XYZ file of C-alpha atoms in Angstrom:
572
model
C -33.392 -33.485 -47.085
C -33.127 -37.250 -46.104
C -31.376 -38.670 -48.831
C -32.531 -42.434 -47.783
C -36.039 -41.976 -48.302
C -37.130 -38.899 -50.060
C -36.199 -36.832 -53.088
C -33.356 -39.867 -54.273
C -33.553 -41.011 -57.666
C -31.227 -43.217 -60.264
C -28.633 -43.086 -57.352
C -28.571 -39.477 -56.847
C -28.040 -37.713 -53.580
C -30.043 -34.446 -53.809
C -27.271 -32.724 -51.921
C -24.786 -34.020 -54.746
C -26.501 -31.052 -56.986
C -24.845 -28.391 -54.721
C -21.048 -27.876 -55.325
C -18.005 -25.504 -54.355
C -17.223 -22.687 -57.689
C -13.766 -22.786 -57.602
C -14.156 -19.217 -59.214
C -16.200 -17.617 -56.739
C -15.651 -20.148 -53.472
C -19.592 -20.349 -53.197
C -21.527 -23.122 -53.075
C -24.010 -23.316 -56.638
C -26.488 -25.184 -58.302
C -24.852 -28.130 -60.507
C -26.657 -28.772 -63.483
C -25.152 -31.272 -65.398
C -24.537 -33.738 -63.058
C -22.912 -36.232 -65.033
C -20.128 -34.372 -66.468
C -19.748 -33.284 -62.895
C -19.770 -29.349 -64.287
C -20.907 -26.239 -62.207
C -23.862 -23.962 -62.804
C -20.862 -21.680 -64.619
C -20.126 -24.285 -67.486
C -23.535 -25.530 -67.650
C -24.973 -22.323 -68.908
C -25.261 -23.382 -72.485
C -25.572 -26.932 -71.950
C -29.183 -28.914 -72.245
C -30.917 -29.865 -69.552
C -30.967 -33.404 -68.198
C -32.780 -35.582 -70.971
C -34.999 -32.041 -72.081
C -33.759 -31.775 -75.220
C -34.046 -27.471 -74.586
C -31.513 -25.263 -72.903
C -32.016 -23.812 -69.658
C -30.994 -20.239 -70.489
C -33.179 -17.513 -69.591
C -33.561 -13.759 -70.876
C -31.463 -12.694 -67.650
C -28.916 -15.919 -67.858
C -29.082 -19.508 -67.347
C -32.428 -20.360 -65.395
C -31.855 -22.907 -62.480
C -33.849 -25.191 -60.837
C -33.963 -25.527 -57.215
C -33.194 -28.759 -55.717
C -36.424 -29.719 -54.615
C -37.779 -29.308 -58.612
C -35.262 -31.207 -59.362
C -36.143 -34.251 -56.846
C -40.264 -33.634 -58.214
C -39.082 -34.391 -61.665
C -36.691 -37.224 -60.451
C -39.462 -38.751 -58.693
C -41.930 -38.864 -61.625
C -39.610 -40.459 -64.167
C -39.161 -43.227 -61.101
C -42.999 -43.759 -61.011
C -43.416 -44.055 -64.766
C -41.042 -46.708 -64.407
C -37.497 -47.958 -66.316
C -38.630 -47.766 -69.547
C -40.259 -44.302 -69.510
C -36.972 -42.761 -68.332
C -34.118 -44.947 -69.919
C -33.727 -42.457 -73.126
C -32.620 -39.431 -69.871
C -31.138 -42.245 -67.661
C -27.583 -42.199 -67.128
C -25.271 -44.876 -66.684
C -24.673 -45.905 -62.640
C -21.381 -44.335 -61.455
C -18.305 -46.359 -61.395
C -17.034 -46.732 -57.760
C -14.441 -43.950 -57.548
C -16.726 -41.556 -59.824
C -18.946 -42.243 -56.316
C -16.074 -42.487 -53.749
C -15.286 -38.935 -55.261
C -18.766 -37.272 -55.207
C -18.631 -38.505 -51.292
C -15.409 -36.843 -50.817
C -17.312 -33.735 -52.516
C -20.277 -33.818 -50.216
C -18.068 -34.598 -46.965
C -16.220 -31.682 -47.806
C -18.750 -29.283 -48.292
C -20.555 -30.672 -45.022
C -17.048 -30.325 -43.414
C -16.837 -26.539 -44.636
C -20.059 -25.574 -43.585
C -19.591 -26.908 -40.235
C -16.361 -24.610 -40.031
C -18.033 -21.667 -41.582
C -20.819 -21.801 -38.840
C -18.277 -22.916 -36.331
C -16.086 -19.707 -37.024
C -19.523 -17.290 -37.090
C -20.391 -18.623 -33.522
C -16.502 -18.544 -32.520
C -16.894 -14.683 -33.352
C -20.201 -14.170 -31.806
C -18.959 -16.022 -28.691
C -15.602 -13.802 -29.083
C -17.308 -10.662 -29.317
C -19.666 -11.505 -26.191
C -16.582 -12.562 -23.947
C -14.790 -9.370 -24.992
C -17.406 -7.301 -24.426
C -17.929 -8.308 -20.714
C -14.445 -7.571 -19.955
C -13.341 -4.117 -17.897
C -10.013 -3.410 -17.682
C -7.970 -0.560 -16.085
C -4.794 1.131 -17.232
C -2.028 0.469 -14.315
C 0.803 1.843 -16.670
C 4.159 0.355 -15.849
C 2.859 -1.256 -12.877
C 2.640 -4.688 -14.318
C 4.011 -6.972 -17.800
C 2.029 -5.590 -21.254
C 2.592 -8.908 -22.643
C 0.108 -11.558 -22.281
C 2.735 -14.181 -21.067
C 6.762 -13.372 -20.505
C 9.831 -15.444 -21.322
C 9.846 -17.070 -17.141
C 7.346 -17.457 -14.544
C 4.361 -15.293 -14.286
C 2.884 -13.571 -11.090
C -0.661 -12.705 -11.103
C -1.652 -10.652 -8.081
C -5.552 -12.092 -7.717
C -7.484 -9.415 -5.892
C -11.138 -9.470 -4.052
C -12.469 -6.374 -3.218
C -15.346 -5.433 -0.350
C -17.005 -2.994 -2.558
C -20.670 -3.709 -2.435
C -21.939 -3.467 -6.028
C -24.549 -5.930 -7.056
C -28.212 -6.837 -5.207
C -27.958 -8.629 -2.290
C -24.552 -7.415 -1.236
C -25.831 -4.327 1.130
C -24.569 -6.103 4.255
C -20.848 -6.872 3.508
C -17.986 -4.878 3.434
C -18.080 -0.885 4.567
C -20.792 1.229 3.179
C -19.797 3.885 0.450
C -16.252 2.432 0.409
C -14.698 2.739 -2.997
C -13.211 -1.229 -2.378
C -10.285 -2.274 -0.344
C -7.628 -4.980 -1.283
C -9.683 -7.594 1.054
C -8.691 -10.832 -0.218
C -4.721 -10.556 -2.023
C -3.130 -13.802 -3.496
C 0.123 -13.625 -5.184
C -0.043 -16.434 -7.821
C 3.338 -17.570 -9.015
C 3.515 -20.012 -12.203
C 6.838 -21.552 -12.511
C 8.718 -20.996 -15.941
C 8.489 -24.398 -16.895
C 4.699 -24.981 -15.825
C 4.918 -27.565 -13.868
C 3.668 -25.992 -10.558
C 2.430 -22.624 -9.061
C 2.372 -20.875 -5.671
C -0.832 -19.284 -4.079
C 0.725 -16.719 -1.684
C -2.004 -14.881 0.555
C -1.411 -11.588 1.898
C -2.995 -10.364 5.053
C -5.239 -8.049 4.474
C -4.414 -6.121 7.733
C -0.260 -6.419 7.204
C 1.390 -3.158 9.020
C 3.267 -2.165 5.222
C 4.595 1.244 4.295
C 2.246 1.594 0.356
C 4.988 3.696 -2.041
C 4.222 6.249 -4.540
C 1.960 5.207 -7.366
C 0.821 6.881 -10.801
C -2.579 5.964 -11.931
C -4.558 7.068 -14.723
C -7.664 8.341 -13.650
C -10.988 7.806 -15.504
C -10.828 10.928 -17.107
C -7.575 9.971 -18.806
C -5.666 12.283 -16.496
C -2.803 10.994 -14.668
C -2.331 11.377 -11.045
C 0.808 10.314 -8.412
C -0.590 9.400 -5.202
C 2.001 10.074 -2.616
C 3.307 7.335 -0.488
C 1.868 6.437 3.095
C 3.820 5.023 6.211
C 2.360 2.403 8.900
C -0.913 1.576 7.138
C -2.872 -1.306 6.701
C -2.612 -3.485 3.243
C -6.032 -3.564 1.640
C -5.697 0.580 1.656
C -3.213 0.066 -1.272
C -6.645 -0.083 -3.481
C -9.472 1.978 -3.311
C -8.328 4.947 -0.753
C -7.061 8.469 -2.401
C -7.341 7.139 -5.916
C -5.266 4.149 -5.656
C -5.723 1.353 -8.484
C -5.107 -2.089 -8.254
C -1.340 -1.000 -9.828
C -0.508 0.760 -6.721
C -1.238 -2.687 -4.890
C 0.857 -4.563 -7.800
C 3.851 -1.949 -6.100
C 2.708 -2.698 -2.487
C 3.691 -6.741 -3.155
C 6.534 -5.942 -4.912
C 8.029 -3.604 -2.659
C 6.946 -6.163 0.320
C 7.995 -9.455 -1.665
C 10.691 -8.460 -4.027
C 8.395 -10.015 -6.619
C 6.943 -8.089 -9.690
C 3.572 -8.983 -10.436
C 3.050 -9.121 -14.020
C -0.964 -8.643 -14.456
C -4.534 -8.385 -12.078
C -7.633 -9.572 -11.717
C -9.446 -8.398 -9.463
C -13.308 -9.862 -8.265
C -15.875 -8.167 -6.042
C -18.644 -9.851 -4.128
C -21.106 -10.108 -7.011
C -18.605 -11.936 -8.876
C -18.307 -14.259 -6.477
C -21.456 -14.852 -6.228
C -21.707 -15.363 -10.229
C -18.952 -17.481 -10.620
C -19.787 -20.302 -8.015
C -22.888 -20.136 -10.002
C -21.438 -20.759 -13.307
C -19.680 -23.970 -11.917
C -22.559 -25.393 -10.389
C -21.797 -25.022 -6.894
C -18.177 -25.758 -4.774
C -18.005 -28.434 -2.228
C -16.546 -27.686 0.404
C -16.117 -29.655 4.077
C -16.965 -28.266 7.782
C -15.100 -29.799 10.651
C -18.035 -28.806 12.721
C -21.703 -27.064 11.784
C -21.353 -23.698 10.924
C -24.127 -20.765 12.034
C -23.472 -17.238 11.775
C -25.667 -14.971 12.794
C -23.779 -12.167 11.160
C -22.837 -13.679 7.726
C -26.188 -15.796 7.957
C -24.386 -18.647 7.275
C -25.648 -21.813 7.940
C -23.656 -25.212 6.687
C -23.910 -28.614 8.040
C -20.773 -31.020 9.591
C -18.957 -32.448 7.093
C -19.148 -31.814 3.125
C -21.835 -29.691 1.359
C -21.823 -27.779 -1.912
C -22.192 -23.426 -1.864
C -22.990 -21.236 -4.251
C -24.137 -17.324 -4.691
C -25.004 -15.947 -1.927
C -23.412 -18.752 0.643
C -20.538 -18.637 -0.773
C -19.845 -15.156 -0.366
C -21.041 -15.803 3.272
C -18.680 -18.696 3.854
C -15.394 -16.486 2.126
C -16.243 -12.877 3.797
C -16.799 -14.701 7.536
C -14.254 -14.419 10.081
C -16.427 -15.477 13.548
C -17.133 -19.565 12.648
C -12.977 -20.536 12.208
C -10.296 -20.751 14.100
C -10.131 -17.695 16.900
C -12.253 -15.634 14.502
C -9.216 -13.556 12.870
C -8.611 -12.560 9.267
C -5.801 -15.223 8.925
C -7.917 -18.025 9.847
C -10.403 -16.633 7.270
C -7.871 -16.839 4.579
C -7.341 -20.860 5.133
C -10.842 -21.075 4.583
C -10.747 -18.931 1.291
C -7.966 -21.293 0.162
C -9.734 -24.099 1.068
C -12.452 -22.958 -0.897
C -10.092 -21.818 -4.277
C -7.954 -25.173 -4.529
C -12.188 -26.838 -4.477
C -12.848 -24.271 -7.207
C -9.849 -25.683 -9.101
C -10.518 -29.207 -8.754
C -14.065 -28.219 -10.274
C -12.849 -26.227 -12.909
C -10.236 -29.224 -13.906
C -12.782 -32.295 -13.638
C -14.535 -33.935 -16.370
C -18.088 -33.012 -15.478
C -16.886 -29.129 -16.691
C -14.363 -29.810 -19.472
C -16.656 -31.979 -21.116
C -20.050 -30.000 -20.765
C -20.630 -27.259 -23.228
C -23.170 -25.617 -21.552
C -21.260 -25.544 -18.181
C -18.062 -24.199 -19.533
C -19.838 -21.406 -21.785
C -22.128 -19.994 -18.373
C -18.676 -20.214 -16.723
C -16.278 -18.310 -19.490
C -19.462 -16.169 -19.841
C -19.472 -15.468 -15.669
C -15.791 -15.145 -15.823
C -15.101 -12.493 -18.586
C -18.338 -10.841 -16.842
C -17.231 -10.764 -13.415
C -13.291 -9.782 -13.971
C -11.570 -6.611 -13.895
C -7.816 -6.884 -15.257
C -5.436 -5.002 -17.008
C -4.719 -4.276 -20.387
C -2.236 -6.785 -20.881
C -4.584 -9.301 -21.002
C -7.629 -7.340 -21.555
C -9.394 -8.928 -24.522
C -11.088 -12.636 -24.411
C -7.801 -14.369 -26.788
C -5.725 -12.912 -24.329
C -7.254 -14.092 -21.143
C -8.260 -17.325 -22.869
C -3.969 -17.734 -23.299
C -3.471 -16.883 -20.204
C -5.830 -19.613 -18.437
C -3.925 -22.178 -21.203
C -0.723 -21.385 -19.346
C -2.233 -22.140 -15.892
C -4.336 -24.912 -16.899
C -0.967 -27.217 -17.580
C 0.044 -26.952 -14.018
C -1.544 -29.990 -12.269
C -3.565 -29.119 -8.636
C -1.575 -31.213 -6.669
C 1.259 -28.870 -8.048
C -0.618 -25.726 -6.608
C 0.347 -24.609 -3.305
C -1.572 -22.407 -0.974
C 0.616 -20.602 1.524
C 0.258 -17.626 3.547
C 2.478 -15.048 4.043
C 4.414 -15.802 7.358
C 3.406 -13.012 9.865
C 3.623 -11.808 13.709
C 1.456 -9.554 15.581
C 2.425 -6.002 15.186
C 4.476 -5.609 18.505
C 3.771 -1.891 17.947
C 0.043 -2.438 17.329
C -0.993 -4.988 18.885
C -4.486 -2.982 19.995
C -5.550 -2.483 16.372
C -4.810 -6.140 15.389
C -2.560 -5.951 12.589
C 0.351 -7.972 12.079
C 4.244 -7.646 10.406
C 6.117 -10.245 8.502
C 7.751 -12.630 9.844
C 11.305 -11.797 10.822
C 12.813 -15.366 9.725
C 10.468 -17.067 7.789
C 9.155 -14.396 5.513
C 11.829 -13.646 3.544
C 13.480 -16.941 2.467
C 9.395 -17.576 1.342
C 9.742 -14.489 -0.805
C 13.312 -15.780 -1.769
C 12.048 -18.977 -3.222
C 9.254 -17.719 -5.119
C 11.695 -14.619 -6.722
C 13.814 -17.785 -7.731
C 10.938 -19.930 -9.018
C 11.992 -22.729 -6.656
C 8.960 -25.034 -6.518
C 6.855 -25.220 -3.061
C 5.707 -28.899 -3.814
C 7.565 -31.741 -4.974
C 7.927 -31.890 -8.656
C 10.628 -35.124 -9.298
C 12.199 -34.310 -12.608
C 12.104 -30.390 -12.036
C 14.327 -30.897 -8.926
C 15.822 -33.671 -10.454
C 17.244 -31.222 -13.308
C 17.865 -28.378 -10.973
C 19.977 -30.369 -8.872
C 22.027 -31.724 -11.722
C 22.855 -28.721 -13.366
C 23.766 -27.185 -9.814
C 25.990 -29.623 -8.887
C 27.658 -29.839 -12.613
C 28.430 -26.185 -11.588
C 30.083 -26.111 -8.272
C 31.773 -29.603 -9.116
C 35.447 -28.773 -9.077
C 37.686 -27.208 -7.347
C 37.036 -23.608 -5.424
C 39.695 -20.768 -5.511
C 40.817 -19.100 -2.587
C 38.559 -15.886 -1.692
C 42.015 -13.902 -1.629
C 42.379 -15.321 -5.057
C 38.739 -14.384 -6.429
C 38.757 -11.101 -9.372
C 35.494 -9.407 -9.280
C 33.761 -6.201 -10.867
C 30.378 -5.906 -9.359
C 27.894 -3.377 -11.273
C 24.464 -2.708 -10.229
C 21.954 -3.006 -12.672
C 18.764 -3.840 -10.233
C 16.392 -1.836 -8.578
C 18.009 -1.155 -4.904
C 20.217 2.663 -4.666
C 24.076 1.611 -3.862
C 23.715 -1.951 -4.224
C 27.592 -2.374 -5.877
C 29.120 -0.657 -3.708
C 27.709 -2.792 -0.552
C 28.109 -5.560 -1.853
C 31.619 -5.294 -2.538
C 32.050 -4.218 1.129
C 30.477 -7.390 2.409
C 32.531 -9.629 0.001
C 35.667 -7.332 1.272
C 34.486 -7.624 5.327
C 32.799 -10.573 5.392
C 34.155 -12.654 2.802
C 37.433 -11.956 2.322
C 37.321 -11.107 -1.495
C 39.474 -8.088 -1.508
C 40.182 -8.138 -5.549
C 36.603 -6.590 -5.422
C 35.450 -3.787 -7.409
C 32.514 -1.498 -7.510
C 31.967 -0.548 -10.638
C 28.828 1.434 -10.732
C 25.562 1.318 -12.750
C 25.277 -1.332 -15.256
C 24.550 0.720 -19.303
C 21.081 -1.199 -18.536
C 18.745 -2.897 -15.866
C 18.151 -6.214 -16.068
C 15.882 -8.777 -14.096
C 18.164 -11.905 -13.135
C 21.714 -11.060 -11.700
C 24.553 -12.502 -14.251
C 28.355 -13.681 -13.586
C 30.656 -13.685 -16.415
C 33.846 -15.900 -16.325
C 35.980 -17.331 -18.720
C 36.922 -20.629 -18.794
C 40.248 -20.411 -16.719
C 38.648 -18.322 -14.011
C 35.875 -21.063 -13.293
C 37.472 -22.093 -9.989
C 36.587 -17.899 -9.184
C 33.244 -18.424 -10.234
C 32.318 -21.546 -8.218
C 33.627 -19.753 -4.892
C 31.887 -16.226 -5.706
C 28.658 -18.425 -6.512
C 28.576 -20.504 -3.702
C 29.142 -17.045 -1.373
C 26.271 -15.364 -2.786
C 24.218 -18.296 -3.780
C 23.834 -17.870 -7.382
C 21.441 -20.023 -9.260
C 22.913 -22.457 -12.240
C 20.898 -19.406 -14.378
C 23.289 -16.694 -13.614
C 26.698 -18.464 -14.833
C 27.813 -16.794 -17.754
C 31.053 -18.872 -18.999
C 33.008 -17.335 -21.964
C 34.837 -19.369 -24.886
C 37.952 -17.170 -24.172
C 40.732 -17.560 -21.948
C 41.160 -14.436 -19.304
C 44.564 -12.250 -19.727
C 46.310 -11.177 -16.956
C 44.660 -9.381 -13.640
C 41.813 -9.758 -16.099
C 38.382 -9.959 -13.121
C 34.748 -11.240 -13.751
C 31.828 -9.209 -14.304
C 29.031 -9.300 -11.415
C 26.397 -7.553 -12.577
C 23.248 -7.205 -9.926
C 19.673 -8.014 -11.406
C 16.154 -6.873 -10.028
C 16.206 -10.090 -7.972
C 19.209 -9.115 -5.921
C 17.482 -8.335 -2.328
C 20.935 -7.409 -0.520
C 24.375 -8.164 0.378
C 24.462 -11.693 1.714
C 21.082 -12.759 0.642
C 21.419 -15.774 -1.464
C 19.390 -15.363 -4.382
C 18.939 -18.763 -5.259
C 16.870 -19.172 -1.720
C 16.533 -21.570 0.366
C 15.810 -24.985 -0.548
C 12.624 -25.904 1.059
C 10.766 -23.314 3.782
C 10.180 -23.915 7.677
C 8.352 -26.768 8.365
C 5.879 -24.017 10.718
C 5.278 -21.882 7.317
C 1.838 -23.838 6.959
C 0.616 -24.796 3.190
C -1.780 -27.122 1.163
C -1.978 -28.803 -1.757
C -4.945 -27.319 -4.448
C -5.156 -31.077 -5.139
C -6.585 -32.384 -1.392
C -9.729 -31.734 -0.087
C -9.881 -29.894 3.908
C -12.418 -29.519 6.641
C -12.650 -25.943 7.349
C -11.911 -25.663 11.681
């Protein structure tokens, strides 16, 4: 009811005559307005200037607001005089600023009530789009762990949806097509997009899945195969390509998604379309695609056509595809991070609504709050933070016919290295800035003598006999002969820790700077050591082998090619 024109009378806001019961926390009738009393003390009061109570046979009887604006109205057209023996006095200013505060605050609660109902609906939509799968101890059950976060993002050629009938192989349960490796740094401040070649020569180890049914099933390992079978082929879920990376990378991933070709398709949609730039018109006969020189805008069904062909780039091969596919992701950032989406409703709801519709992930973050937490985490790393960076790879020397390649056998590893120690890919000034200081606080001071360094190595990672050779390389190699393997550690643990006291740091700074142990891994003690007293090595899940720093490199070859998420690229 407009309170400026209609239904207002002797200063009185129609609305005013609805208030919160304290008693019940609904919103009621008032009655007696000037005493300011709910419909629950004015049961035996008098009406407003009646001279009769209001009680009915079944309790007090209440008028309606819109009565109650008739009868206001009539007194105003019999004019001042008619009404002065029922006129009240005007409201002092704060008796007003009060009954504001009132209405604003049952305006305010309504718009939270209604705000919560559609928060549920919405919630209850989302979550009901989502499919998940049960991968077991494949990946992380929490939502988000103490450091980084891996997120193996996979894109399957299974040909579900309308349209799709002429991609991918026909009947095929969905191979691990399109694999990215997405790496958030602990702090958030940048993230690493590694793609993995889809036709990588990789050994794929044992998995157990849980079937459908419920039932559980170990699918054996397989030698000299081809990466995307890791998913799809002899029951394999998209945990037994979660093993295939980490067994590859040294890197656990901790959750999934995977996408298919309608979800591609939907998604692009939801956006409104990614641009994307061609150094040179683009017509595929196979694909059907058709795009012009220079920068045009795909969606649906051309962008599926522009990600699944492999005949209009480079010299036609599956790792010139991938640069176009991260060409095309780091434009689906930028568009998912501008203004025109983060401030349009409607945009973002077809796009959580295409999102939650079109995923598959695991249980760890299978519910909309969960995903929705997860995206949070991402969202604060900046695009020009993101790095896109394929795996470095050869051809397979020893199948060279079939096409299929083999990592790199220098610049592969110290990638892999970096990214296991969550050493940034892209310049961020005050991470490196810190990481360098607390390094260099470290191995500032004096080094002892190898023949003078006390060690107890135990092996608490994942690799069979990794004390014992690692003593025998700091024995051969390094000339630490106060070395002693130890054993198992009681427990496993992820990061690889050295514990020194304070008189045996000149020990630690020479071990460290052997095995190149990250600032992380010094344990210092408040205590003095005793005697022949030796420090306790104890190997982590990111140990990768004797003589393998596990700090990494500092920066990769200048030939391992990458891009920014944050700069635009014509596809070649």
């Amino acid at each position: 009811m407009d309170a400026q024109s209609r239904g207002r009378a002797d200063d009185i806001d129609p609305a005013d005559q609805w208030v919160l019961n304290p008693h019940t926390g609904n919103y009621e009738l008032r009655l007696d307005q000037s005493a300011g009393e709910s419909p629950v003390a004015a049961r035996t009061t008098t009406a407003e200037g009646s001279g009769r109570r209001t009680e009915s046979p079944d309790g007090p009887r209440r008028e309606v607001p819109a009565q109650r604006s008739r009868r206001s109205a009539q007194k105003a057209a019999r004019g001042p005089e008619a009404g002065s023996a029922g006129r009240r006095k005007r409201k002092s200013p704060k008796a007003r600023r009060k009954k504001a505060l009132m209405w604003t605050g049952g305006v305010t609660a309504f718009v939270v009530v209604a705000a919560g109902v559609g928060a549920y609906v919405l919630y209850e939509r989302f979550n009901g789009n989502i499919s998940t799968i049960d991968i077991g101890d494949a990946g992380n059950k929490d939502v988000l762990s103490d450091g980084p976060m891996n997120i193996m993002i996979i894109g399957t050629d299974k040909r579900t949806g309308k349209g799709n009938e002429g991609y991918g192989d026909k009947g095929s349960e969905g191979h691990a097509d399109t694999n990215i490796l997405f790496h958030v740094s602990e702090d958030r401040t940048n993230a690493t997009a590694l793609s993995i070649p889809r036709d990588l020569w990789t050994d794929i180890p044992e998995c157990e899945t849980v079937q459908q049914d419920g039932s559980k099933k170990t699918i054996p390992g397989t030698s000299g195969v081809r990466f995307n079978v890791s998913l799809g082929q002899e029951g394999r879920n998209p945990g037994c390509t979660m093993r295939t990376v980490e067994a590859i990378t040294g890197i656990k991933p901790d959750h999934f998604m995977m996408v298919d070709f309608n979800a591609v398709k939907e998604l692009t949609t939801a956006v409104g379309g990614v641009k994307v730039c061609m150094a040179k018109p683009i017509d595929d006969p196979k694909s059907h695609l058709k795009l012009p020189e220079g920068e045009s805008t795909v969606a649906g069904e051309d962008a599926l056509a522009l990600l699944r062909t492999r005949h209009s780039f480079g010299n036609e091969s599956d790792l010139d595809r991938i640069k176009v596919q991260q060409q095309f992701l780091a434009s689906m950032i930028r568009e998912m991070k501008s203004s025109d989406t983060l401030t349009n409703p409607s945009k973002l709801f077809k796009l959580a609504d295409a999102a939650t519709n079109a995923l598959t992930v695991d249980q760890g973050i299978g519910s909309a709050k969960k995903l929705m937490t997860l995206a949070q985490e991402i969202g604060k790393v900046d695009a020009k933070n993101i790095t896109f960076v394929t795996m470095p790879v050869v051809d397979n020397p020893a199948e060279a016919v079939r096409a299929t390649v083999v990592p790199h056998p220098t610049q592969a590893e110290p990638l892999f290295a970096m990214m296991r120690s969550d050493t940034s890919l892209t310049e961020v000034k005050q991470k490196e800035k810190a990481a360098k200081s607390k390094q260099a606080a470290l191995l500032k001071g004096p080094k002892a003598a190898p023949a003078d360094v006390r060690v107890d190595v135990l092996n608490g990672g994942e690799i069979a006999g990794a004390a014992g050779a690692t003593v025998t390389w700091l024995q051969n190699q390094q000339g630490v002969l106060k070395s002693t393997n130890k054993a198992n550690a009681p427990d496993k643990i992820k990061k690889t820790t050295l514990e020194y006291a304070p008189n045996q740091a000149d020990q630690a700074r020479a071990l460290a700077e052997m095995m190149g142990l990250p600032a992380a891994a010094m344990k210092p003690g408040t205590a003095d050591a005793e005697g022949l007293e030796a420090m306790v090595l104890t190997l982590g899940s990111d140990f990768k082998g004797a003589g393998i720093p596990i700090t990494g490199p500092a920066k990769i070859s200048d030939d391992v090619e990458r891009a920014s998420a944050d700069k635009a690229v014509c596809s070649k």
